[in-house]
Coordinates of C-alpha atoms in Angstrom, one line a residue:
X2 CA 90.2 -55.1 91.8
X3 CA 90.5 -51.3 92.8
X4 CA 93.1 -50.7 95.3
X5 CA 92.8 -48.7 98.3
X6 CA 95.6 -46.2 99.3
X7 CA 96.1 -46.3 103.2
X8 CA 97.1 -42.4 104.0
X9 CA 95.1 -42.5 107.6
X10 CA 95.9 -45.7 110.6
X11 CA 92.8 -48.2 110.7
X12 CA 93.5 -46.8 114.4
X13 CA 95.8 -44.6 116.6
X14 CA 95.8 -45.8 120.5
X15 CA 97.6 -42.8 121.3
X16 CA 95.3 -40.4 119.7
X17 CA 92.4 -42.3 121.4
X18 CA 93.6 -41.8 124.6
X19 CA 94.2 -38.5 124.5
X20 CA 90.5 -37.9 122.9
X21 CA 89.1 -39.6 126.4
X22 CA 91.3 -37.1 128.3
X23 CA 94.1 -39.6 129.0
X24 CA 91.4 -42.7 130.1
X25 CA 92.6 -45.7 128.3
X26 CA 89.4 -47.4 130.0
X27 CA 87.0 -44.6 128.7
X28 CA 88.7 -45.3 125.3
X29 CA 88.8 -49.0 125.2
X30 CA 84.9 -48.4 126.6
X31 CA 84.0 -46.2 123.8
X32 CA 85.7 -48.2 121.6
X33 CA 83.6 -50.9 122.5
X34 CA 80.6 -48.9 122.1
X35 CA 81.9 -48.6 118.5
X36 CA 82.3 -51.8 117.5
X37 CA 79.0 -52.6 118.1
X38 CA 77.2 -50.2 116.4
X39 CA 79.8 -50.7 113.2
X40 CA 77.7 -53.4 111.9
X41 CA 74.5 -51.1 111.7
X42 CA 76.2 -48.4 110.7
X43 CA 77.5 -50.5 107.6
X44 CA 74.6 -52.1 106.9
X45 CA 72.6 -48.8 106.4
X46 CA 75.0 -47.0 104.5
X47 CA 74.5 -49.6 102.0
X48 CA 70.9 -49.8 102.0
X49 CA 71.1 -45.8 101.4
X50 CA 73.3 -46.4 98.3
X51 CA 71.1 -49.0 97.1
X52 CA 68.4 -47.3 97.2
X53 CA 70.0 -44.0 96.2
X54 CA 69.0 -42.1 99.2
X55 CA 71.2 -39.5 99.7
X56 CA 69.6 -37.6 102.9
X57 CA 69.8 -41.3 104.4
X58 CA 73.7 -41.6 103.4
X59 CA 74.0 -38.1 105.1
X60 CA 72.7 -38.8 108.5
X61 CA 74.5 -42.0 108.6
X62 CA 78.0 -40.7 107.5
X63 CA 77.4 -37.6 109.7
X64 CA 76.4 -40.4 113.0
X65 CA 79.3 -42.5 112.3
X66 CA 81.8 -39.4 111.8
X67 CA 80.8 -38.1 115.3
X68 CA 81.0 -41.9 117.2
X69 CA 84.2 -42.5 115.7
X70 CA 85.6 -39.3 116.5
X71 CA 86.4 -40.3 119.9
X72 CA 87.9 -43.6 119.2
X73 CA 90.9 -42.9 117.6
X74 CA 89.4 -44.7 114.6
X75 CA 91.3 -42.5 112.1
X76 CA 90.3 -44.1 109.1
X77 CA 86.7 -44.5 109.7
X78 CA 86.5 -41.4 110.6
X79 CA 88.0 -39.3 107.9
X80 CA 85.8 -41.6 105.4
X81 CA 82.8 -41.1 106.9
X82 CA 83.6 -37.5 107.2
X83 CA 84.6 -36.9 103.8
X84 CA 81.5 -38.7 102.9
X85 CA 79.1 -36.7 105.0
X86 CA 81.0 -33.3 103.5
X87 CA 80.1 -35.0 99.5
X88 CA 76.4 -36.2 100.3
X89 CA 75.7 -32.0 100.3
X90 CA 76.9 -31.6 96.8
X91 CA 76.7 -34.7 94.7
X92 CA 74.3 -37.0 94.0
X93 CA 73.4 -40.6 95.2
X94 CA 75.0 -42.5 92.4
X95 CA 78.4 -40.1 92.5
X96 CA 79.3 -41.7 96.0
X97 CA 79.0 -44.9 95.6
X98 CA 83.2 -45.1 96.1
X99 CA 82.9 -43.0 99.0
X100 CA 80.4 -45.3 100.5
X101 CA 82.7 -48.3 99.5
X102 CA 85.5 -46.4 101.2
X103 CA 83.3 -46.1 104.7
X104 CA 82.8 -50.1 104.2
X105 CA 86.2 -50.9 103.7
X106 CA 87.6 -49.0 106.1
X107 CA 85.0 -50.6 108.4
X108 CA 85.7 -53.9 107.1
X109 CA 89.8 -53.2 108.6
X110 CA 88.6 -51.6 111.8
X111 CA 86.5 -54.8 112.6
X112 CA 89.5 -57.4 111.0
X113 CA 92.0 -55.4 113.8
X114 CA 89.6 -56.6 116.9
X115 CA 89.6 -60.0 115.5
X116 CA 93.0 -60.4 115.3
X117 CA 93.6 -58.3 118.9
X118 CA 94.0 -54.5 119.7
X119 CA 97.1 -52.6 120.9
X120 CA 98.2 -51.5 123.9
X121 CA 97.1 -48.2 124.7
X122 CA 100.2 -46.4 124.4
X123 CA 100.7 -48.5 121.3
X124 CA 102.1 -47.4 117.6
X125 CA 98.8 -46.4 114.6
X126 CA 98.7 -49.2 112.7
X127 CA 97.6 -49.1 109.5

């Protein structure tokens, strides 16, 4: 089983904040806008894999980039983004570990709400 190295928090309250000009409610209410959208966004970037469709896998990465942008969702983010940025020069079946990346990191973002989010002026966690 491939292990994933952890450089970027599944989220940074802190960040967050400050990316919803210092509203932990706007935050925790976009946040909440992510969350449920996480489970279409994941479930299209694999049906764009499997079906090799790379301009798919481009609008999806580039979608989820921009929503998580705001949420302090470092992880996600940088993924997706780094995943949008390889869709333009390689094809389908060279990003299938990027994909896998986006789904994992998805995968921790959505195991964090289960077991409860931080405070607002909370630590990254990772």
């Amino acid at each position: 089983m491939r292990r994933h190295v952890m450089t970027h928090p599944v989220l940074d309250p802190r960040l967050s904040v400050e990316c919803t000009y210092g509203d932990p409610v706007t935050w925790r209410e976009a946040l909440d806008l992510l969350y449920d959208l996480l489970p279409e966004y994941a479930d299209n970037l694999s049906a764009a894999l499997e079906a090799g469709d790379t301009v798919r896998m481009h609008s999806v990465a580039h979608g989820l980039s921009g929503a998580s942008s705001y949420c302090g969702t470092v992880a996600v983010h940088a993924s997706a983004k780094q995943l949008e940025e390889l869709c333009l020069y390689e094809n389908a079946s060279a990003l299938a570990e990027a994909v896998n990346t986006v789904l994992h990191n998805i995968g921790r973002l959505m195991h964090l709400r289960q077991s409860g989010l931080p405070a607002a002026d909370g630590d990254p966690i990772y």
